[in-house]
Short mmCIF file of C-alpha atoms in Angstrom, two decimals:
data_model
loop_
_atom_site.label_atom_id
_atom_site.label_comp_id
_atom_site.label_asym_id
_atom_site.label_seq_id
_atom_site.Cartn_x
_atom_site.Cartn_y
_atom_site.Cartn_z
CA MET A 203 133.93 97.47 141.06
CA LYS A 204 134.95 97.23 137.42
CA VAL A 205 132.17 96.63 134.92
CA ILE A 206 133.02 95.54 131.41
CA ASP A 207 130.85 97.07 128.67
CA HIS A 208 130.03 94.57 125.97
CA PRO A 209 128.70 96.04 122.69
CA PHE A 210 125.67 94.21 121.37
CA THR A 211 126.87 93.95 117.77
CA LEU A 212 128.07 91.19 115.52
CA SER A 213 131.76 90.73 114.84
CA ASP A 214 133.42 93.00 112.31
CA HIS A 215 134.83 90.02 110.47
CA HIS A 216 131.36 88.55 109.99
CA GLN A 217 129.95 91.85 108.73
CA SER A 218 132.79 92.41 106.28
CA ALA A 219 132.37 88.90 104.90
CA GLU A 220 128.65 89.50 104.42
CA LYS A 221 129.32 92.76 102.57
CA GLN A 222 131.72 91.02 100.23
CA LYS A 223 129.13 88.36 99.36
CA ARG A 224 126.38 90.84 98.53
CA ALA A 225 125.84 91.87 94.94
CA PRO A 226 125.97 95.55 94.00
CA ARG A 227 122.74 97.44 94.55
CA PRO A 228 120.77 98.12 91.34
CA ASN A 229 120.54 101.68 90.11
CA TYR A 230 116.88 102.29 90.94
CA ASN A 231 117.06 105.91 89.82
CA GLN A 232 117.72 104.70 86.30
CA ILE A 233 115.36 101.73 86.39
CA HIS A 234 112.41 103.73 87.77
CA ALA A 235 113.17 106.99 86.01
CA LEU A 236 109.61 107.42 84.67
CA PRO A 237 106.79 107.76 87.24
CA LEU A 238 104.11 106.48 84.82
CA PRO A 239 104.06 104.18 81.75
CA LEU A 240 104.02 107.23 79.47
CA ASN A 241 106.75 108.83 77.39
CA THR A 242 107.47 112.44 78.28
CA TYR A 243 109.47 114.97 76.27
CA PRO A 244 110.58 117.82 78.54
CA LEU A 245 112.04 121.06 77.25
CA PRO A 246 115.77 121.75 77.67
CA PRO A 247 116.80 123.54 80.87
CA LEU A 248 116.96 127.32 80.89
CA VAL A 249 120.37 128.83 81.66
CA PRO A 250 119.93 132.54 82.55
CA HIS A 251 123.47 133.60 81.67
CA ASN A 252 123.48 131.69 78.35
CA PRO A 253 121.27 133.25 75.63
CA LEU A 254 121.68 130.16 73.44
CA SER A 255 119.54 128.16 75.87
CA LEU A 256 116.53 130.28 74.89
CA LEU A 257 117.15 129.46 71.25
CA GLN A 258 117.39 125.76 72.06
CA ILE A 259 114.11 125.86 73.99
CA ALA A 260 112.37 127.66 71.12
CA CYS A 261 113.63 125.17 68.55
CA THR A 262 112.54 122.20 70.66
CA PHE A 263 109.11 123.71 71.28
CA ILE A 264 108.51 124.42 67.59
CA THR A 265 109.69 120.94 66.60
CA GLN A 266 107.35 119.24 69.07
CA LEU A 267 104.52 121.55 68.03
CA LEU A 268 104.84 120.66 64.34
CA ALA A 269 105.55 116.96 64.86
CA THR A 270 103.97 116.00 68.16
CA PRO A 271 105.61 112.85 69.58
CA HIS A 272 103.40 110.10 70.95
CA SER A 273 103.31 109.76 74.71
CA HIS A 274 101.55 106.36 74.66
CA PRO A 275 103.29 103.13 73.65
CA SER A 276 102.94 102.02 70.04
CA THR A 277 100.97 98.94 71.10
CA LEU A 278 98.79 99.03 74.18
CA TYR A 279 99.54 96.62 77.01
CA GLN A 280 97.32 93.55 76.91
CA ALA A 281 95.64 91.95 79.92
CA TYR A 282 92.64 89.77 80.69
CA PHE A 283 90.08 89.86 83.47
CA SER A 284 89.95 86.95 85.91
CA PRO A 285 86.57 86.72 87.68
CA GLU A 286 87.87 83.95 89.98
CA THR A 287 90.53 86.17 91.56
CA ARG A 288 88.69 89.45 90.90
CA SER A 289 91.83 90.91 89.36
CA VAL A 290 93.38 91.65 85.98
CA HIS A 291 96.28 89.48 84.82
CA VAL A 292 99.18 90.61 82.62
CA VAL A 293 101.24 87.76 81.13
CA ASP A 294 103.48 89.53 78.63
CA GLU A 295 106.97 89.93 80.12
CA ASP A 296 107.66 93.29 78.47
CA ALA A 297 104.35 94.66 79.73
CA ILE A 298 105.06 93.32 83.22
CA ARG A 299 108.43 95.04 83.43
CA ALA A 300 107.04 98.28 81.98
CA LEU A 301 104.10 98.47 84.39
CA TRP A 302 106.25 97.68 87.41
CA GLU A 303 109.23 99.86 86.56
CA ARG A 304 107.04 102.80 85.54
CA GLY A 305 104.72 103.39 88.44
CA PHE A 306 104.90 100.17 90.53
CA PHE A 307 101.59 98.80 89.26
CA GLY A 308 100.41 95.36 90.39
CA LYS A 309 102.29 92.56 92.13
CA GLY A 310 103.82 89.28 91.09
CA SER A 311 101.58 86.26 91.54
CA LEU A 312 104.50 84.27 93.02
CA SER A 313 106.32 87.15 94.72
CA ARG A 314 105.79 89.58 97.57
CA SER A 315 105.57 92.65 95.34
CA GLU A 316 108.03 92.87 92.44
CA PRO A 317 107.72 89.98 89.95
CA SER A 318 111.00 88.20 90.69
CA TRP A 319 110.16 84.49 90.56
CA LEU A 320 112.23 83.92 87.42
CA ASP A 321 115.30 85.58 88.95
CA ARG A 322 114.93 83.55 92.14
CA GLU A 323 114.63 80.35 90.13
CA LYS A 324 117.74 81.15 88.09
CA ARG A 325 119.62 81.98 91.25
CA ARG A 326 118.53 78.71 92.82
CA ARG A 327 119.88 76.80 89.82
CA GLY A 328 123.13 78.76 89.82
CA LEU A 329 122.48 80.61 86.56
CA LEU A 330 122.27 84.10 88.04
CA ILE A 331 124.37 86.01 90.55
CA GLY A 332 122.54 88.57 92.59
CA GLU A 333 119.92 88.98 95.27
CA THR A 334 116.20 89.57 94.90
CA SER A 335 114.11 91.70 97.23
CA GLU A 336 112.62 88.63 98.93
CA GLU A 337 116.07 87.19 99.59
CA ALA A 338 117.32 90.52 100.91
CA THR A 339 114.37 90.70 103.30
CA ARG A 340 114.94 87.13 104.46
CA ARG A 341 118.65 87.76 105.00
CA ARG A 342 117.95 90.96 106.94
CA ARG A 343 115.50 89.15 109.19
CA GLU A 344 117.97 86.36 109.86
CA GLU A 345 120.65 88.90 110.76
CA ARG A 346 118.23 90.65 113.10
CA LYS A 347 117.35 87.33 114.74
CA GLU A 348 121.02 86.44 115.27
CA PHE A 349 121.67 89.92 116.62
CA LYS A 350 118.91 89.52 119.20
CA LYS A 351 120.24 86.12 120.24
CA GLU A 352 123.74 87.55 120.69
CA ARG A 353 122.37 90.47 122.66
CA ALA A 354 120.40 88.16 124.95
CA ARG A 355 123.51 86.05 125.54
CA LYS A 356 125.61 89.10 126.44
CA GLU A 357 122.94 90.41 128.81
CA ARG A 358 122.69 87.05 130.53
CA GLU A 359 126.45 86.84 130.97
CA ILE A 360 126.57 90.32 132.52
CA ILE A 361 123.77 89.43 134.94
CA GLU A 362 125.49 86.19 135.96
CA GLU A 363 128.77 88.07 136.41
CA LYS A 364 127.17 90.63 138.70
CA LEU A 365 125.48 87.91 140.74
CA GLN A 366 128.79 86.11 141.12
CA GLN A 367 130.49 89.30 142.26
CA GLU A 368 127.78 89.91 144.85
CA ASN A 369 128.11 86.34 146.15
CA ASN A 370 131.90 86.64 146.37
CA HIS A 371 131.60 89.90 148.26
CA GLY A 372 129.13 88.36 150.73
CA VAL A 373 131.31 85.28 151.33
CA SER A 374 134.45 87.38 151.92
CA SER A 375 132.66 89.51 154.53
CA GLN A 376 131.49 86.38 156.36
CA LYS A 377 135.00 84.93 156.32
CA SER A 378 136.39 87.94 158.17
CA LEU A 379 133.89 87.42 161.02
CA VAL A 380 134.15 83.64 161.40
CA PRO A 381 137.34 82.27 163.14
CA GLU A 382 139.28 79.63 161.27
CA LEU A 383 139.48 76.15 162.88
CA SER A 384 141.81 73.34 161.99
CA GLY A 385 139.11 70.71 161.74
CA GLY A 386 136.78 72.71 159.60
CA ILE A 387 133.93 72.21 162.12
CA LEU A 388 132.70 75.12 164.20
CA GLU A 389 131.21 74.26 167.60
CA THR A 390 128.75 76.89 168.75
CA ASP A 391 126.74 77.34 171.86
CA HIS A 392 123.30 75.93 172.31
CA VAL A 393 120.83 77.47 169.91
CA ASP A 394 117.69 78.46 171.78
CA GLY A 395 119.10 76.52 174.76
CA THR A 396 118.15 73.11 173.29
CA ARG A 397 120.79 71.70 170.98
CA LYS A 398 124.13 72.37 169.38
CA ALA A 399 124.55 73.66 165.85
CA THR A 400 127.38 72.73 163.51
CA GLU A 401 128.41 74.61 160.41
CA THR A 402 130.83 73.66 157.71
CA PRO A 403 132.35 76.63 155.95
CA LYS A 404 131.90 76.80 152.16
CA ASP A 405 134.89 75.86 150.07
CA THR A 406 135.99 79.09 148.48
CA SER A 407 139.19 77.88 146.93
CA ASN A 408 137.81 78.54 143.45
CA ASP A 409 136.31 81.92 144.32
CA SER A 410 137.83 85.04 142.85
CA PRO A 411 139.25 87.67 145.13
CA THR A 412 137.07 90.59 146.13
CA GLY A 413 136.84 93.25 143.42
CA HIS A 414 138.20 90.97 140.69
CA VAL A 415 136.05 90.35 137.62
CA SER A 416 136.67 87.14 135.78
CA GLN A 417 137.01 87.35 132.02
CA LEU A 418 133.90 86.40 130.11
CA PRO A 419 134.16 83.54 127.65
CA THR A 420 134.11 84.52 124.02
CA ALA A 421 131.11 83.58 121.96
CA PRO A 422 131.62 80.69 119.55
CA LYS A 423 131.40 81.40 115.85
CA GLY A 424 128.33 79.31 115.42
CA GLY A 425 126.37 80.99 118.18
CA SER A 426 126.01 80.39 121.92
CA ASN A 427 124.54 77.34 123.57
CA LEU A 428 122.78 79.52 126.12
CA VAL A 429 120.06 80.39 123.63
CA ALA A 430 118.16 77.65 121.91
CA SER A 431 118.63 77.70 118.17
CA ASP A 432 115.59 77.85 115.91
CA LYS A 433 117.33 76.16 113.00
CA LYS A 434 116.25 72.59 112.32
CA PRO A 435 117.92 70.06 110.04
CA GLU A 436 116.34 70.06 106.64
CA ALA A 437 115.17 66.81 105.17
CA SER A 438 116.04 65.95 101.60
CA GLN A 439 113.75 64.22 99.18
CA ASN A 440 115.13 60.78 99.97
CA GLY A 441 114.24 61.18 103.63
CA LYS A 442 117.79 61.75 104.90
CA PHE A 443 118.83 64.88 106.69
CA GLY A 444 121.46 66.99 105.02
CA SER A 445 122.32 70.49 103.90
CA GLY A 446 120.23 70.92 100.79
CA ALA A 447 122.14 70.38 97.56
CA ASP A 448 125.25 69.12 99.40
CA SER A 449 123.45 66.04 100.74
CA GLY A 450 124.81 62.92 99.11
CA MET A 451 127.40 64.87 97.09
CA THR A 452 130.49 63.82 99.13
CA ARG A 453 132.03 60.45 99.90
CA ALA A 454 132.69 59.13 103.38
CA LYS A 455 136.32 60.31 103.19
CA GLY A 456 135.25 63.82 102.25
CA GLU A 457 136.06 63.51 98.53
CA PRO A 458 133.67 65.61 96.43
CA LEU A 459 131.54 63.94 93.82
CA ALA A 460 130.63 65.38 90.43
CA ALA A 461 127.21 66.96 90.11
CA PRO A 462 124.57 64.66 88.64
CA ALA A 463 123.79 65.15 84.99
CA SER A 464 120.14 65.84 85.82
CA LEU A 465 121.06 68.98 87.77
CA THR A 466 123.27 70.24 84.94
CA ASP A 467 120.56 69.66 82.36
CA LEU A 468 118.01 71.29 84.64
CA GLY A 469 120.05 74.49 84.87
CA ALA A 470 120.93 74.55 81.17
CA GLU A 471 117.41 74.15 79.81
CA GLN A 472 115.15 77.09 79.14
CA ILE A 473 113.15 78.19 82.18
CA ASN A 474 109.56 79.15 81.49
CA ASN A 475 108.33 82.09 83.51
CA GLN A 476 105.35 80.80 85.50
CA GLU A 477 104.58 84.17 87.07
CA HIS A 478 102.17 86.85 85.90
CA LEU A 479 101.36 90.34 87.11
CA GLN A 480 98.18 90.82 89.10
CA LEU A 481 96.50 94.21 88.85
CA SER A 482 93.80 95.22 91.27
CA LEU A 483 90.53 96.52 89.85
CA GLU A 484 91.47 100.10 90.72
CA GLU A 485 94.91 99.82 89.10
CA ALA A 486 93.53 98.24 85.94
CA PHE A 487 90.80 100.86 85.52
CA PHE A 488 93.27 103.69 86.13
CA LEU A 489 95.57 102.30 83.42
CA ALA A 490 92.67 101.72 81.00
CA TYR A 491 90.57 104.84 81.67
CA GLY A 492 92.90 107.32 83.36
CA LEU A 493 96.01 106.76 81.21
CA GLY A 494 94.68 104.79 78.24
CA VAL A 495 97.65 102.40 78.03
CA LEU A 496 95.90 99.10 78.87
CA GLU A 497 93.44 96.91 77.00
CA VAL A 498 91.51 94.43 79.11
CA ARG A 499 90.12 91.40 77.29
CA ASN A 500 87.52 88.85 78.22
CA GLN A 501 89.38 85.61 78.87
CA PRO A 502 87.07 83.10 77.11
CA SER A 503 86.33 85.14 73.97
CA GLN A 504 89.49 87.31 73.88
CA GLU A 505 87.34 90.33 73.03
CA VAL A 506 88.38 93.78 74.18
CA ILE A 507 86.14 95.09 76.96
CA SER A 508 85.14 98.71 76.46
CA THR A 509 85.76 101.27 79.17
CA ALA A 510 82.04 101.63 79.93
CA SER A 511 81.58 97.87 80.26
CA LEU A 512 84.75 97.64 82.33
CA PHE A 513 83.42 100.30 84.70
CA SER A 514 80.21 98.37 85.35
CA LEU A 515 81.98 95.00 85.41
CA PHE A 516 84.36 96.10 88.15
CA ARG A 517 81.48 97.56 90.15
CA GLN A 518 79.68 94.24 90.01
CA HIS A 519 82.72 92.21 91.07
CA SER A 520 83.52 94.51 93.97
CA TYR A 521 80.84 92.54 95.83
CA PHE A 522 81.01 88.90 96.78
CA PRO A 523 79.20 87.20 95.22
CA PRO A 524 79.05 89.57 92.22
CA ALA A 525 76.02 91.81 92.28
CA SER A 526 73.61 92.46 89.44
CA MET A 527 73.33 95.79 87.66
CA ASP A 528 69.97 96.54 89.28
CA THR A 529 71.42 96.43 92.80
CA LEU A 530 74.43 98.71 92.25
CA GLN A 531 74.54 101.79 94.46
CA PRO A 532 76.56 105.04 94.47
CA ASP A 533 78.59 103.73 97.43
CA ASP A 534 79.90 100.61 95.70
CA PRO A 535 83.25 99.46 97.12
CA PHE A 536 84.91 99.85 93.73
CA LEU A 537 83.60 103.39 93.26
CA THR A 538 84.78 104.69 96.61
CA SER A 539 88.17 102.99 96.42
CA TYR A 540 88.83 104.02 92.82
CA ILE A 541 87.99 107.66 93.49
CA VAL A 542 90.56 107.75 96.29
CA TYR A 543 93.09 105.85 94.17
CA HIS A 544 92.63 108.19 91.20
CA HIS A 545 92.86 111.22 93.49
CA PHE A 546 96.24 110.33 95.00
CA ARG A 547 97.67 109.04 91.72
CA SER A 548 96.80 112.37 90.13
CA LEU A 549 98.73 114.14 92.89
CA GLY A 550 101.88 112.14 92.07
CA TRP A 551 101.80 109.58 94.88
CA VAL A 552 102.59 105.91 94.34
CA VAL A 553 99.55 104.11 95.75
CA ARG A 554 99.97 100.55 96.98
CA PRO A 555 97.63 98.21 98.92
CA GLY A 556 97.86 98.51 102.70
CA VAL A 557 96.44 95.22 103.94
CA LYS A 558 99.69 94.50 105.79
CA PHE A 559 99.12 97.51 108.07
CA ALA A 560 95.31 97.22 108.40
CA VAL A 561 94.59 100.15 106.05
CA ASP A 562 93.27 100.52 102.52
CA TYR A 563 96.22 102.21 100.80
CA LEU A 564 99.83 103.19 101.43
CA LEU A 565 101.27 106.34 99.87
CA TYR A 566 104.88 106.33 98.71
CA ASN A 567 106.74 109.42 97.60
CA ARG A 568 108.59 107.71 94.73
CA GLY A 569 108.10 104.00 95.26
CA PRO A 570 108.71 101.06 97.60
CA VAL A 571 112.34 100.63 96.51
CA PHE A 572 113.29 104.19 97.47
CA SER A 573 111.73 104.68 100.91
CA HIS A 574 109.01 103.48 103.23
CA ALA A 575 105.45 104.68 102.88
CA GLU A 576 104.84 108.02 104.53
CA PHE A 577 101.05 107.86 104.86
CA ALA A 578 98.45 105.17 105.49
CA VAL A 579 94.99 105.82 104.07
CA ILE A 580 91.64 104.60 105.36
CA ILE A 581 88.56 105.16 103.18
CA LEU A 582 85.35 106.13 104.98
CA PRO A 583 82.10 106.84 103.09
CA SER A 584 80.23 109.95 104.21
CA TYR A 585 76.47 110.36 103.83
CA SER A 586 75.96 114.06 104.46
CA ALA A 587 73.50 114.66 101.61
CA PRO A 588 69.86 115.19 102.72
CA TYR A 589 68.80 112.23 100.59
CA TRP A 590 70.43 109.73 102.96
CA ALA A 591 68.49 111.10 105.96
CA SER A 592 65.09 111.43 104.28
CA THR A 593 63.72 108.09 105.52
CA SER A 594 64.42 105.87 108.49
CA GLU A 595 65.59 103.01 106.28
CA ARG A 596 68.16 105.21 104.54
CA ARG A 597 69.37 106.60 107.84
CA LEU A 598 69.79 103.09 109.21
CA GLU A 599 71.60 101.90 106.09
CA SER A 600 73.98 104.86 105.96
CA ARG A 601 74.71 104.54 109.67
CA LYS A 602 75.50 100.88 109.18
CA GLN A 603 77.89 101.59 106.30
CA LYS A 604 79.96 104.22 108.11
CA SER A 605 79.85 102.80 111.64
CA ARG A 606 83.31 102.50 113.19
CA SER A 607 84.19 102.18 116.86
CA TRP A 608 86.76 104.21 118.74
CA TRP A 609 88.48 101.01 119.74
CA TRP A 610 89.02 100.16 116.08
CA LEU A 611 90.35 103.65 115.33
CA HIS A 612 92.81 103.63 118.24
CA CYS A 613 93.98 100.16 117.29
CA VAL A 614 94.72 101.15 113.68
CA ASN A 615 96.32 104.42 114.77
CA ARG A 616 98.59 102.60 117.19
CA VAL A 617 99.74 100.25 114.45
CA GLN A 618 100.63 103.18 112.18
CA ASN A 619 102.49 104.87 115.02
CA GLN A 620 104.62 101.77 115.57
CA VAL A 621 105.67 101.69 111.89
CA ARG A 622 106.25 105.47 111.71
CA LYS A 623 103.39 106.28 109.34
CA SER A 624 100.83 109.07 109.45
CA LEU A 625 97.22 107.96 109.39
CA VAL A 626 94.98 109.78 106.89
CA LEU A 627 91.20 109.41 107.06
CA VAL A 628 89.70 110.03 103.62
CA TYR A 629 85.97 110.76 103.68
CA VAL A 630 84.21 110.23 100.35
CA GLU A 631 80.98 112.21 100.03
CA ILE A 632 78.42 109.84 98.51
CA PRO A 633 75.99 111.67 96.19
CA PRO A 634 72.33 110.62 95.92
CA PRO A 635 71.43 108.30 93.03
CA SER A 636 69.14 110.92 91.48
CA SER A 637 72.03 113.34 90.85
CA LEU A 638 74.05 110.63 89.15
CA LYS A 639 71.24 109.65 86.80
CA SER A 640 70.51 113.25 85.87
CA SER A 641 74.15 114.08 85.09
CA VAL A 642 75.01 111.00 83.02
CA THR A 643 73.79 110.05 79.58
CA PHE A 644 73.07 106.33 79.44
CA LEU A 645 73.28 103.96 76.53
CA VAL A 646 72.00 100.41 76.18
CA THR A 647 74.81 97.87 75.94
CA PRO A 648 74.21 94.12 75.91
CA GLU A 649 77.90 93.37 76.47
CA LEU A 650 78.57 91.80 79.88
CA ALA A 651 75.59 93.54 81.40
CA ASP A 652 72.47 91.63 80.36
CA ASN A 653 70.95 94.52 78.38
CA ALA A 654 71.52 96.94 81.23
CA CYS A 655 72.00 100.67 80.86
CA LEU A 656 75.62 101.73 81.22
CA PRO A 657 77.18 105.17 81.21
CA SER A 658 79.13 105.99 78.08
CA SER A 659 82.90 106.35 78.31
CA THR A 660 82.65 110.11 77.82
CA ASP A 661 80.29 110.43 80.78
CA ILE A 662 82.32 108.45 83.32
CA SER A 663 84.18 111.63 84.18
CA GLN A 664 80.85 113.38 84.83
CA TRP A 665 79.88 110.48 87.07
CA LEU A 666 83.09 110.71 89.09
CA ARG A 667 82.89 114.49 89.44
CA ARG A 668 79.84 114.13 91.66
CA TYR A 669 82.01 112.74 94.45
CA ARG A 670 83.92 114.89 96.92
CA ILE A 671 86.91 113.96 99.07
CA ARG A 672 87.92 115.26 102.51
CA GLU A 673 91.27 114.36 104.04
CA ILE A 674 91.95 114.37 107.78
CA THR A 675 95.37 113.54 109.19
CA LEU A 676 95.21 111.80 112.55
CA LYS A 677 98.11 111.80 114.99
CA ARG A 678 98.29 109.69 118.12
CA TRP A 679 98.70 111.86 121.21
CA ILE A 680 101.21 110.49 123.73
CA PRO A 681 101.50 112.41 127.05
CA ASN A 682 105.21 111.68 127.49
CA ARG A 683 106.02 113.06 124.04
CA SER A 684 103.54 115.93 124.00
CA ARG A 685 104.27 117.89 127.17
CA ASP A 686 104.06 121.31 125.54
#
């Protein structure tokens, strides 16, 4: 029996046409050349067989030593705190591009990750040629959906072909045993000694001969009718169904009409960028305290918030509703998350939120545009200090904070295994409040804290040093893949 192998791929003509339509890929190595929004001045490379390279290195070192270049930008990036969204907003376009291209900080308020609303709007109006990341993702998903439909159609055709071959083989074997009669009616003996049975042979004039495989029909260009299409006609603003901008643009005879003047004026006028960059509390504090390149202002008064006030303000707004200064604890959500964020950023990782994969953070080697995240991080507070077990109330509270079930852990680990990521459990050792108060010098600040005592900016580092981090990599054990 001859079986025809049908490859489950799209046509080569369709793929080549798609490749011709796509715009050239941006040079991400040049766009994201700097890992942080800081200017670096490396020394020239050393060439062992060239003695002049040593002289060049010495000259560059002496020049930078006498006239030290500035690593920070001339003007700090400006942002304002939004208590409604519990995030920090950056509205300046130059600052948005700098923070995204140099470290992948924040996300666009109208985009999935990279702020690309303005490019999408220009492309929609026909003012820009290219493809944004959202459009590339949408196109890739549509291609995958069409590929699955084509594969299902091919599989169904092969199954129907095999069933037809089996039926033809069974009919031909029965025909060799049954004598042919001129009338087409076969008189048999009494069945069970009671009555006669008649049988009319099946018309097999259209059947294929035994061992012959009929040629499968080719798939139409617009898809097969065996699989229901998910595409629905889009409705225009006037209530009629059409194809987007082409609706109402052609006469009944097919003659094209000129574009309305309103559309031309709409594309020619200046487009205001309605998108801003949203920074999480951890990202904003790392840029303001860790790197010193960001100034966060209070939105109503436009006053610059100091680092000490920013530290306490973010701790308060890590709760919902915002907590008062008297109720803040060493295991505040902002404290534990920022310590982990600062830790991995200091090691050179690009840290992004991991809500999509049910984790706290995702760790990228260089950034989302270069490769997928390699690790998924879950933050777990640890209360191993004797202070947290001194009383029954503290034991109950600490047990409540760190309680996680095995079902939850297996569920998260299975998700990471499906997306080819390694799960990392990060335990943050929570120090007792007494050690924090003894190691930090407090000052009284009425700004944004209702005359509460805040740690000075020079002592925030002493505060953070009291915390310890333990990393545990968890791998899902599968018997079929782990036989050794």
